[in-house]
Every structure is written in structure tokens, then in C-alpha cells.
Amino acid sequence: MSFTNLKKKWKAIKSTRVTTIFASLAVIQFLVLESLQLKILVQHISLAEYVVPNLQLSRANSTCYLNDMLTPLSLPYSENAIFLIFHAFQLSFIIDSIIYRNTICILVATILNFMIGIFAIFQAQDSNALITGLQQTCTKLDPTYLYSSFTGIEVPHLAMAFVFTAFVAALTYFFYKMFGLIEYATNLSEDALNSAYRTRMIFKALLKVNLLFIFSYCFLSLGAIFPLIRNSATVTKYLFLTHFLMLIFSFIFASIAFFALVEELKSGMLSFMIFWGLLVIDLFYLLVAHGSSAAAIGWIFWILFTVIFLIVTIATFIFAILAFKNFGKGLKKYVNHLSLQEYESSLFLQKAKVIDSENHHDMRTWRSEE
């Protein structure tokens, strides 16, 4: 990336108060939530270092058996990895959406922010369930030390996640008010092409979110599914290997989909849709085969994450079909997103500054009413 492009992107971020505040909030959110999640990770490491030496290698005359406790102890690390990935993705996703004035992606980012808060609830619940289980199974462990990890870190992370969600939702309103129509009106004139362009943008946003879930699910599968395959009749090591390979190959087929979308390559999009259909089946089977055992041991985080992952995958598959149906209708000659040069045009800046002043007036009105 050249220095000139960086200057253009920086200029796009600073062009209005809303974009400047939004970008600043994204950075602050990343720093705060990432640091809190890193503290949770350190606490989980300390918890494992405290618990593991007290576990017994043999089941005989012991209720604190090593193999019984390693599986519950592995899940928190997967959850930590998922949150660290999510927070980094949100920063990149929001900044990129601000630069390219992509209202659809901003709306998706707002939904993701809310989902992070929901996931944080179940992370706290899983941690509490783990600590309760450790106390009941290994009575010689100090309960005061065990519960200090939950009350000290998980709750602040949960609270801050929802605080930032509220701020992001408020700024999304102003962003939509400013750029909701400009995103399409300055680029395409025909309603049919606008609709096709909007479908393409939604598909691209869903595909990016899908890749986020796929990358995160690789860690979750290693922490939540792999340790259980020895005692599972429905999820064997061969089925797990097939599932994990499908996650890895998803990145390849997603790249094919991005290329096929730009070039309107039907064979590429068809291959993507076939593979994505298989991925939907894989996730559905995994949820059915492993869902009951996960619920029995209180792994609500895994169940919720898998359900949302499945929904996003199905939505991506549906919009892939819709985008495929728009191939050959004249959209290829237009760019997939508004260029930075269009953001710097006098017409765009004139519109943006007018709306920005109105938003600034609205913000002052809200403060006066409060």
C-alpha cells in the first residue's frame, strides 16, 4: 500500500465529525476489550497452573481425575482466542467501512458488536460453570481463589462490551443518516443495477463475517470437539478431520467467490455454492451430533456460536445465489465499491458537510435535552 493511498484513507476518515468519532471509538473499543480479554486469558492460564498439579493421573480412589478435567479446561482458551480475533476483526471492519462509506458493513458491524456482548455473557457463564465444577469435583482446591477469577475480570469485559455496543449503535444512526443514500446514488443510476449492487455488497459483507466465524471456529473445534471424540459415538476422529479440513478449504473457496464476484465467473461461483452447501450440512450434523452432549456439560457458548455460525453460513449461501442471478446484467463494468477519489469529489464533500452539520446540531440538541 503506497503512502498516497494511506493519505487518501486518512483524509476519508477525517472528512466529517461522525467518521472521525466513529474511527476513534473503534480504536478505543479494540484497546479496551482486547486488554480485558488478554487479562482473562492470563487468569485462565494461572487457573490451569493452579488446578493441573492437583489433579490425579489415575481414576482409582480419586474424584479429581486428570482426563475428566482437561476437556473443561480447554474450552476457555478457545473462547479467549475467539474474542481476541473478533475484537481485531471489528477494528479492521469498522475502519474499512468508514473509509469506503459502506453503510451495509457498518450495520453488520453493529450487529457483530451486539453479538460480542451476548457471547461475553456466555463466556462468563462458562467460566462460572467451570469454577463451580472444579470446586465440586476437586474439594481440596481453594474456592476463594477459584471465584476471584470470575468476579474480577469476566464481568468488566461483559459490561464494557455492551457499553461500546450502545455507542456504536448511536454512531451507526448518524452514519446511516449521512451516507445511506450517497453510497448508491453517486455510483449507479438505474434501480435494477442499484439493487444488484446492494445484493453484491451484502454478499461480500456476509462472506467476510463468515470467514471470521470460520477462523474462530477452528480454535473452538480444537477446544470443544477434539477432546471429546474419544468418548463420542457420533463424532469420530475421521469425521472431525473431515470437518476441520472443510474449515480450512473454506478459505480457498471464499477466495474463489471473491474473484468470481468481480469477474462474474459462473463456474467459480457455482463451485463456491456447492462447497458452501456442504459446509452447511457439516455444521448442521455437528450441531445435531454434539449438541446434546455439549448442553449436558453446560457448553452454551459452543452451542450459541455454532447456531449463529450456521445461520450466517446459510445467509451467505442464499446471497451467493442472488448475486449469481445478477451476473450478466451490466454490473461488471462498474466498480464494486466507491473509490476514494469519489469521496474526495467536491459534490460528495459538499453533501457530507451539510449532513455532518445537521448531525452535529442533533447531538447538541440531545445533550441540551439531557
Tab-separated table of C-alpha atoms in Angstrom:
chain	number	residue	atom	x	y	z
A	1	MET	CA	0.000	0.000	0.000
A	2	SER	CA	1.502	3.319	-1.067
A	3	PHE	CA	1.858	6.353	1.157
A	4	THR	CA	-0.504	8.238	-1.160
A	5	ASN	CA	-3.278	5.698	-0.574
A	6	LEU	CA	-2.741	5.931	3.176
A	7	LYS	CA	-3.094	9.708	2.988
A	8	LYS	CA	-6.318	9.334	0.999
A	9	LYS	CA	-7.735	6.912	3.546
A	10	TRP	CA	-6.725	9.172	6.409
A	11	LYS	CA	-8.412	12.083	4.637
A	12	ALA	CA	-11.564	9.990	4.184
A	13	ILE	CA	-11.632	9.226	7.922
A	14	LYS	CA	-11.161	12.889	8.892
A	15	SER	CA	-13.664	14.231	6.333
A	16	THR	CA	-16.522	14.580	8.871
A	17	ARG	CA	-17.055	14.624	12.632
A	18	VAL	CA	-19.051	11.392	12.515
A	19	THR	CA	-16.352	9.416	10.689
A	20	THR	CA	-13.622	10.829	12.937
A	21	ILE	CA	-15.505	9.977	16.139
A	22	PHE	CA	-16.509	6.560	14.790
A	23	ALA	CA	-12.922	5.634	13.874
A	24	SER	CA	-11.657	6.854	17.258
A	25	LEU	CA	-14.317	4.801	19.039
A	26	ALA	CA	-13.315	1.689	17.067
A	27	VAL	CA	-9.693	2.088	18.177
A	28	ILE	CA	-10.650	2.698	21.826
A	29	GLN	CA	-13.016	-0.280	21.777
A	30	PHE	CA	-10.261	-2.518	20.417
A	31	LEU	CA	-7.715	-1.416	23.018
A	32	VAL	CA	-10.085	-1.719	25.989
A	33	LEU	CA	-11.785	-5.022	25.099
A	34	GLU	CA	-8.588	-6.639	23.834
A	35	SER	CA	-6.703	-5.737	27.012
A	36	LEU	CA	-9.538	-7.089	29.193
A	37	GLN	CA	-9.654	-10.308	27.190
A	38	LEU	CA	-5.888	-10.708	27.497
A	39	LYS	CA	-6.287	-10.389	31.269
A	40	ILE	CA	-8.931	-13.126	31.147
A	41	LEU	CA	-6.510	-15.299	29.164
A	42	VAL	CA	-3.751	-14.730	31.732
A	43	GLN	CA	-6.189	-15.636	34.508
A	44	HIS	CA	-7.176	-18.851	32.699
A	45	ILE	CA	-3.509	-19.759	32.364
A	46	SER	CA	-2.992	-19.102	36.082
A	47	LEU	CA	-6.089	-21.170	36.866
A	48	ALA	CA	-4.763	-24.117	34.851
A	49	GLU	CA	-1.348	-23.818	36.520
A	50	TYR	CA	-3.096	-23.976	39.895
A	51	VAL	CA	-5.513	-26.813	39.066
A	52	VAL	CA	-3.446	-29.253	36.972
A	53	PRO	CA	-0.822	-30.103	39.660
A	54	ASN	CA	-3.704	-31.058	41.977
A	55	LEU	CA	-5.250	-33.498	39.505
A	56	GLN	CA	-4.709	-37.246	39.770
A	57	LEU	CA	-3.249	-39.317	36.934
A	58	SER	CA	-5.309	-42.347	37.909
A	59	ARG	CA	-9.062	-42.587	38.369
A	60	ALA	CA	-8.684	-45.046	41.261
A	61	ASN	CA	-9.707	-43.528	44.601
A	62	SER	CA	-9.907	-40.087	43.069
A	63	THR	CA	-12.711	-37.721	42.135
A	64	CYS	CA	-10.231	-35.256	40.665
A	65	TYR	CA	-9.176	-37.226	37.588
A	66	LEU	CA	-6.906	-35.504	35.063
A	67	ASN	CA	-8.687	-36.710	31.896
A	68	ASP	CA	-12.070	-35.573	33.220
A	69	MET	CA	-10.853	-32.017	33.814
A	70	LEU	CA	-8.635	-31.376	30.786
A	71	THR	CA	-11.643	-31.107	28.466
A	72	PRO	CA	-13.448	-28.383	30.504
A	73	LEU	CA	-10.144	-26.555	30.961
A	74	SER	CA	-9.507	-26.457	27.196
A	75	LEU	CA	-12.707	-24.577	26.276
A	76	PRO	CA	-11.807	-21.226	27.935
A	77	TYR	CA	-8.674	-20.947	25.777
A	78	SER	CA	-10.778	-21.391	22.636
A	79	GLU	CA	-13.166	-18.698	23.837
A	80	ASN	CA	-10.239	-16.369	24.574
A	81	ALA	CA	-8.899	-16.875	21.048
A	82	ILE	CA	-12.332	-16.165	19.544
A	83	PHE	CA	-12.719	-12.873	21.408
A	84	LEU	CA	-9.199	-11.740	20.519
A	85	ILE	CA	-9.952	-12.474	16.845
A	86	PHE	CA	-13.365	-10.790	16.992
A	87	HIS	CA	-12.034	-7.570	18.535
A	88	ALA	CA	-9.246	-7.293	15.949
A	89	PHE	CA	-11.697	-8.014	13.123
A	90	GLN	CA	-14.125	-5.366	14.380
A	91	LEU	CA	-11.417	-2.699	14.322
A	92	SER	CA	-10.422	-3.527	10.744
A	93	PHE	CA	-14.029	-3.995	9.589
A	94	ILE	CA	-15.292	-0.692	11.018
A	95	ILE	CA	-12.322	1.365	9.796
A	96	ASP	CA	-12.612	-0.122	6.299
A	97	SER	CA	-16.368	0.532	6.253
A	98	ILE	CA	-15.814	4.145	7.316
A	99	ILE	CA	-13.212	4.733	4.611
A	100	TYR	CA	-15.415	3.328	1.852
A	101	ARG	CA	-18.663	4.737	3.304
A	102	ASN	CA	-20.112	1.224	3.330
A	103	THR	CA	-23.343	1.601	5.277
A	104	ILE	CA	-24.232	-2.079	4.956
A	105	CYS	CA	-20.959	-3.154	6.570
A	106	ILE	CA	-21.442	-0.578	9.334
A	107	LEU	CA	-24.841	-2.119	10.093
A	108	VAL	CA	-23.234	-5.583	10.098
A	109	ALA	CA	-20.514	-4.306	12.454
A	110	THR	CA	-23.203	-3.020	14.823
A	111	ILE	CA	-24.845	-6.453	14.884
A	112	LEU	CA	-21.447	-8.075	15.494
A	113	ASN	CA	-20.847	-5.708	18.391
A	114	PHE	CA	-24.114	-6.795	19.985
A	115	MET	CA	-23.200	-10.451	19.393
A	116	ILE	CA	-19.873	-9.907	21.168
A	117	GLY	CA	-21.826	-8.731	24.205
A	118	ILE	CA	-24.052	-11.829	24.050
A	119	PHE	CA	-21.018	-14.099	23.667
A	120	ALA	CA	-19.434	-12.350	26.666
A	121	ILE	CA	-22.453	-13.335	28.784
A	122	PHE	CA	-21.974	-16.994	27.927
A	123	GLN	CA	-18.212	-16.769	28.370
A	124	ALA	CA	-18.828	-15.541	31.908
A	125	GLN	CA	-21.406	-18.306	32.406
A	126	ASP	CA	-18.992	-20.964	31.122
A	127	SER	CA	-16.247	-19.669	33.420
A	128	ASN	CA	-18.603	-19.721	36.383
A	129	ALA	CA	-19.750	-23.261	35.500
A	130	LEU	CA	-16.115	-24.381	35.173
A	131	ILE	CA	-15.181	-22.950	38.551
A	132	THR	CA	-18.259	-24.474	40.208
A	133	GLY	CA	-17.438	-27.851	38.651
A	134	LEU	CA	-13.829	-27.657	39.800
A	135	GLN	CA	-14.897	-26.846	43.348
A	136	GLN	CA	-17.359	-29.747	43.448
A	137	THR	CA	-15.027	-32.255	41.783
A	138	CYS	CA	-11.776	-31.247	43.453
A	139	THR	CA	-12.714	-30.310	47.007
A	140	LYS	CA	-9.131	-29.578	48.033
A	141	LEU	CA	-8.973	-26.554	45.718
A	142	ASP	CA	-9.343	-23.133	47.335
A	143	PRO	CA	-12.842	-21.790	46.390
A	144	THR	CA	-11.857	-18.190	47.153
A	145	TYR	CA	-9.072	-18.317	44.584
A	146	LEU	CA	-11.322	-20.011	42.026
A	147	TYR	CA	-14.133	-17.457	42.199
A	148	SER	CA	-11.821	-14.440	42.216
A	149	SER	CA	-11.041	-15.034	38.528
A	150	PHE	CA	-14.721	-14.797	37.561
A	151	THR	CA	-15.751	-11.775	39.622
A	152	GLY	CA	-12.570	-9.870	38.857
A	153	ILE	CA	-12.316	-9.912	35.054
A	154	GLU	CA	-15.220	-11.505	33.137
A	155	VAL	CA	-17.793	-9.037	34.460
A	156	PRO	CA	-15.867	-5.854	33.440
A	157	HIS	CA	-15.338	-7.293	29.956
A	158	LEU	CA	-19.040	-8.091	29.698
A	159	ALA	CA	-20.070	-4.622	30.894
A	160	MET	CA	-17.687	-2.779	28.567
A	161	ALA	CA	-18.809	-4.881	25.597
A	162	PHE	CA	-22.384	-3.630	25.990
A	163	VAL	CA	-21.279	-0.049	26.683
A	164	PHE	CA	-19.370	0.038	23.399
A	165	THR	CA	-22.305	-1.626	21.639
A	166	ALA	CA	-24.538	1.274	22.712
A	167	PHE	CA	-22.037	3.859	21.433
A	168	VAL	CA	-21.558	2.030	18.121
A	169	ALA	CA	-25.324	1.774	17.627
A	170	ALA	CA	-25.740	5.519	18.241
A	171	LEU	CA	-22.989	6.431	15.773
A	172	THR	CA	-24.409	3.986	13.233
A	173	TYR	CA	-27.601	6.070	13.191
A	174	PHE	CA	-25.658	9.214	12.305
A	175	PHE	CA	-23.535	7.323	9.780
A	176	TYR	CA	-26.620	5.932	8.059
A	177	LYS	CA	-28.221	9.372	8.050
A	178	MET	CA	-25.139	10.789	6.365
A	179	PHE	CA	-24.145	8.098	3.854
A	180	GLY	CA	-27.149	5.824	3.445
A	181	LEU	CA	-28.138	7.183	0.012
A	182	ILE	CA	-24.826	8.590	-1.198
A	183	GLU	CA	-23.365	5.090	-1.222
A	184	TYR	CA	-25.502	4.169	-4.235
A	185	ALA	CA	-26.726	7.448	-5.713
A	186	THR	CA	-23.261	8.665	-6.716
A	187	ASN	CA	-22.360	5.396	-8.405
A	188	LEU	CA	-25.326	3.861	-10.219
A	189	SER	CA	-28.334	5.490	-11.814
A	190	GLU	CA	-30.629	2.566	-12.630
A	191	ASP	CA	-32.751	0.989	-9.898
A	192	ALA	CA	-32.070	-2.546	-11.157
A	193	LEU	CA	-28.314	-2.007	-11.011
A	194	ASN	CA	-28.597	-0.378	-7.598
A	195	SER	CA	-30.435	-3.461	-6.342
A	196	ALA	CA	-27.846	-5.791	-7.880
A	197	TYR	CA	-25.027	-3.702	-6.432
A	198	ARG	CA	-26.637	-3.768	-2.990
A	199	THR	CA	-27.020	-7.561	-3.188
A	200	ARG	CA	-23.358	-7.886	-4.111
A	201	MET	CA	-22.287	-5.717	-1.181
A	202	ILE	CA	-24.413	-7.711	1.268
A	203	PHE	CA	-22.900	-10.942	-0.046
A	204	LYS	CA	-19.364	-9.580	0.349
A	205	ALA	CA	-20.112	-8.427	3.896
A	206	LEU	CA	-21.598	-11.817	4.804
A	207	LEU	CA	-18.631	-13.613	3.262
A	208	LYS	CA	-16.208	-11.555	5.362
A	209	VAL	CA	-18.200	-12.294	8.510
A	210	ASN	CA	-18.343	-15.967	7.517
A	211	LEU	CA	-14.550	-16.046	7.252
A	212	LEU	CA	-14.367	-14.521	10.730
A	213	PHE	CA	-16.563	-17.322	12.087
A	214	ILE	CA	-14.618	-19.990	10.184
A	215	PHE	CA	-11.271	-18.795	11.529
A	216	SER	CA	-12.705	-18.578	15.052
A	217	TYR	CA	-14.388	-21.967	14.762
A	218	CYS	CA	-11.058	-23.627	14.017
A	219	PHE	CA	-9.988	-22.731	17.569
A	220	LEU	CA	-13.374	-23.627	19.034
A	221	SER	CA	-13.326	-27.041	17.335
A	222	LEU	CA	-9.913	-27.825	18.779
A	223	GLY	CA	-11.025	-26.789	22.260
A	224	ALA	CA	-14.615	-28.055	22.348
A	225	ILE	CA	-14.890	-31.009	19.945
A	226	PHE	CA	-11.474	-32.632	19.565
A	227	PRO	CA	-11.096	-33.502	23.299
A	228	LEU	CA	-14.440	-35.358	23.241
A	229	ILE	CA	-14.044	-37.584	20.179
A	230	ARG	CA	-12.602	-40.452	22.256
A	231	ASN	CA	-15.899	-40.896	24.101
A	232	SER	CA	-18.305	-39.901	21.323
A	233	ALA	CA	-20.136	-42.409	19.122
A	234	THR	CA	-21.354	-39.748	16.681
A	235	VAL	CA	-18.217	-37.610	16.236
A	236	THR	CA	-15.279	-39.879	15.352
A	237	LYS	CA	-11.750	-38.736	14.644
A	238	TYR	CA	-12.372	-39.211	10.901
A	239	LEU	CA	-15.492	-37.049	10.973
A	240	PHE	CA	-13.622	-34.437	12.987
A	241	LEU	CA	-10.769	-34.473	10.462
A	242	THR	CA	-13.293	-34.042	7.631
A	243	HIS	CA	-14.929	-31.156	9.487
A	244	PHE	CA	-11.599	-29.445	10.171
A	245	LEU	CA	-10.442	-29.843	6.563
A	246	MET	CA	-13.696	-28.262	5.387
A	247	LEU	CA	-12.980	-25.257	7.586
A	248	ILE	CA	-9.507	-24.942	6.062
A	249	PHE	CA	-10.756	-25.327	2.478
A	250	SER	CA	-13.414	-22.693	3.167
A	251	PHE	CA	-10.738	-20.011	2.881
A	252	ILE	CA	-9.826	-21.234	-0.606
A	253	PHE	CA	-13.424	-21.306	-1.818
A	254	ALA	CA	-14.114	-17.899	-0.274
A	255	SER	CA	-11.205	-16.505	-2.301
A	256	ILE	CA	-12.704	-18.121	-5.395
A	257	ALA	CA	-16.041	-16.462	-4.577
A	258	PHE	CA	-14.464	-13.001	-4.266
A	259	PHE	CA	-12.732	-13.423	-7.632
A	260	ALA	CA	-15.826	-14.889	-9.289
A	261	LEU	CA	-17.929	-11.995	-7.997
A	262	VAL	CA	-15.656	-9.373	-9.535
A	263	GLU	CA	-15.230	-11.167	-12.855
A	264	GLU	CA	-18.787	-12.600	-12.875
A	265	LEU	CA	-17.289	-16.056	-13.373
A	266	LYS	CA	-20.199	-18.502	-13.217
A	267	SER	CA	-18.102	-21.662	-12.837
A	268	GLY	CA	-16.265	-20.171	-9.870
A	269	MET	CA	-19.464	-19.092	-8.139
A	270	LEU	CA	-21.099	-22.473	-8.788
A	271	SER	CA	-18.156	-24.313	-7.221
A	272	PHE	CA	-18.364	-21.980	-4.237
A	273	MET	CA	-22.106	-22.591	-3.782
A	274	ILE	CA	-21.662	-26.373	-3.963
A	275	PHE	CA	-18.928	-26.308	-1.327
A	276	TRP	CA	-20.864	-23.876	0.879
A	277	GLY	CA	-23.870	-26.185	0.742
A	278	LEU	CA	-21.650	-28.993	2.046
A	279	LEU	CA	-20.391	-26.680	4.795
A	280	VAL	CA	-23.991	-26.022	5.872
A	281	ILE	CA	-24.597	-29.789	6.074
A	282	ASP	CA	-21.371	-30.276	8.057
A	283	LEU	CA	-22.314	-27.648	10.643
A	284	PHE	CA	-25.871	-28.945	10.931
A	285	TYR	CA	-24.637	-32.510	11.535
A	286	LEU	CA	-22.098	-31.310	14.075
A	287	LEU	CA	-24.788	-29.404	15.959
A	288	VAL	CA	-27.132	-32.409	15.994
A	289	ALA	CA	-24.410	-34.944	16.863
A	290	HIS	CA	-22.617	-32.915	19.512
A	291	GLY	CA	-25.327	-30.523	20.734
A	292	SER	CA	-26.862	-32.753	23.406
A	293	SER	CA	-23.512	-33.658	24.991
A	294	ALA	CA	-22.424	-30.002	24.885
A	295	ALA	CA	-25.659	-28.945	26.600
A	296	ALA	CA	-25.214	-31.669	29.227
A	297	ILE	CA	-21.848	-30.269	30.296
A	298	GLY	CA	-23.020	-26.651	30.073
A	299	TRP	CA	-21.172	-25.527	26.946
A	300	ILE	CA	-23.794	-22.978	25.933
A	301	PHE	CA	-21.134	-20.783	24.304
A	302	TRP	CA	-20.291	-23.525	21.798
A	303	ILE	CA	-23.969	-24.184	21.023
A	304	LEU	CA	-24.776	-20.482	20.517
A	305	PHE	CA	-21.664	-19.877	18.430
A	306	THR	CA	-22.396	-22.899	16.230
A	307	VAL	CA	-26.036	-21.873	15.713
A	308	ILE	CA	-25.084	-18.317	14.689
A	309	PHE	CA	-22.267	-19.664	12.504
A	310	LEU	CA	-24.797	-21.926	10.774
A	311	ILE	CA	-27.234	-19.025	10.254
A	312	VAL	CA	-24.508	-16.801	8.775
A	313	THR	CA	-23.370	-19.649	6.503
A	314	ILE	CA	-26.927	-20.223	5.240
A	315	ALA	CA	-27.412	-16.472	4.673
A	316	THR	CA	-24.132	-16.336	2.731
A	317	PHE	CA	-25.277	-19.274	0.599
A	318	ILE	CA	-28.614	-17.560	-0.169
A	319	PHE	CA	-27.000	-14.254	-1.153
A	320	ALA	CA	-24.452	-16.139	-3.264
A	321	ILE	CA	-27.400	-17.459	-5.289
A	322	LEU	CA	-28.902	-13.958	-5.562
A	323	ALA	CA	-25.565	-12.459	-6.632
A	324	PHE	CA	-25.102	-15.277	-9.151
A	325	LYS	CA	-28.507	-14.500	-10.697
A	326	ASN	CA	-27.340	-10.908	-11.311
A	327	PHE	CA	-24.370	-11.997	-13.433
A	328	GLY	CA	-24.519	-10.660	-16.966
A	329	LYS	CA	-26.859	-7.756	-16.184
A	330	GLY	CA	-24.304	-4.999	-16.730
A	331	LEU	CA	-22.917	-4.644	-13.224
A	332	LYS	CA	-19.433	-5.875	-14.100
A	333	LYS	CA	-18.409	-2.619	-15.771
A	334	TYR	CA	-18.974	-0.719	-12.527
A	335	VAL	CA	-16.594	-0.869	-9.578
A	336	ASN	CA	-17.568	-2.997	-6.563
A	337	HIS	CA	-17.266	-0.095	-4.195
A	338	LEU	CA	-16.995	3.671	-4.404
A	339	SER	CA	-13.419	4.768	-4.920
A	340	LEU	CA	-11.518	7.056	-2.626
A	341	GLN	CA	-11.393	9.597	-5.436
A	342	GLU	CA	-15.190	9.850	-5.361
A	343	TYR	CA	-15.051	10.544	-1.635
A	344	GLU	CA	-12.793	13.490	-2.325
A	345	SER	CA	-15.046	14.965	-5.027
A	346	SER	CA	-16.499	18.381	-4.267
A	347	LEU	CA	-20.056	17.046	-4.673
A	348	PHE	CA	-19.535	14.339	-2.065
A	349	LEU	CA	-17.798	16.591	0.434
A	350	GLN	CA	-20.438	19.268	-0.008
A	351	LYS	CA	-23.213	16.771	0.768
A	352	ALA	CA	-21.283	15.222	3.635
A	353	LYS	CA	-20.528	18.559	5.297
A	354	VAL	CA	-24.167	19.638	5.129
A	355	ILE	CA	-25.369	16.392	6.713
A	356	ASP	CA	-22.493	16.468	9.202
A	357	SER	CA	-23.538	19.909	10.418
A	358	GLU	CA	-27.109	18.640	10.827
A	359	ASN	CA	-25.872	15.649	12.823
A	360	HIS	CA	-23.739	17.930	14.982
A	361	HIS	CA	-26.835	20.014	15.673
A	362	ASP	CA	-28.759	16.847	16.593
A	363	MET	CA	-26.012	15.810	19.020
A	364	ARG	CA	-26.074	19.223	20.712
A	365	THR	CA	-29.863	19.025	20.942
A	366	TRP	CA	-29.634	15.628	22.657
A	367	ARG	CA	-27.123	16.994	25.162
A	368	SER	CA	-29.324	20.025	25.935
A	369	GLU	CA	-32.368	17.788	26.470
A	370	GLU	CA	-30.422	15.624	28.876
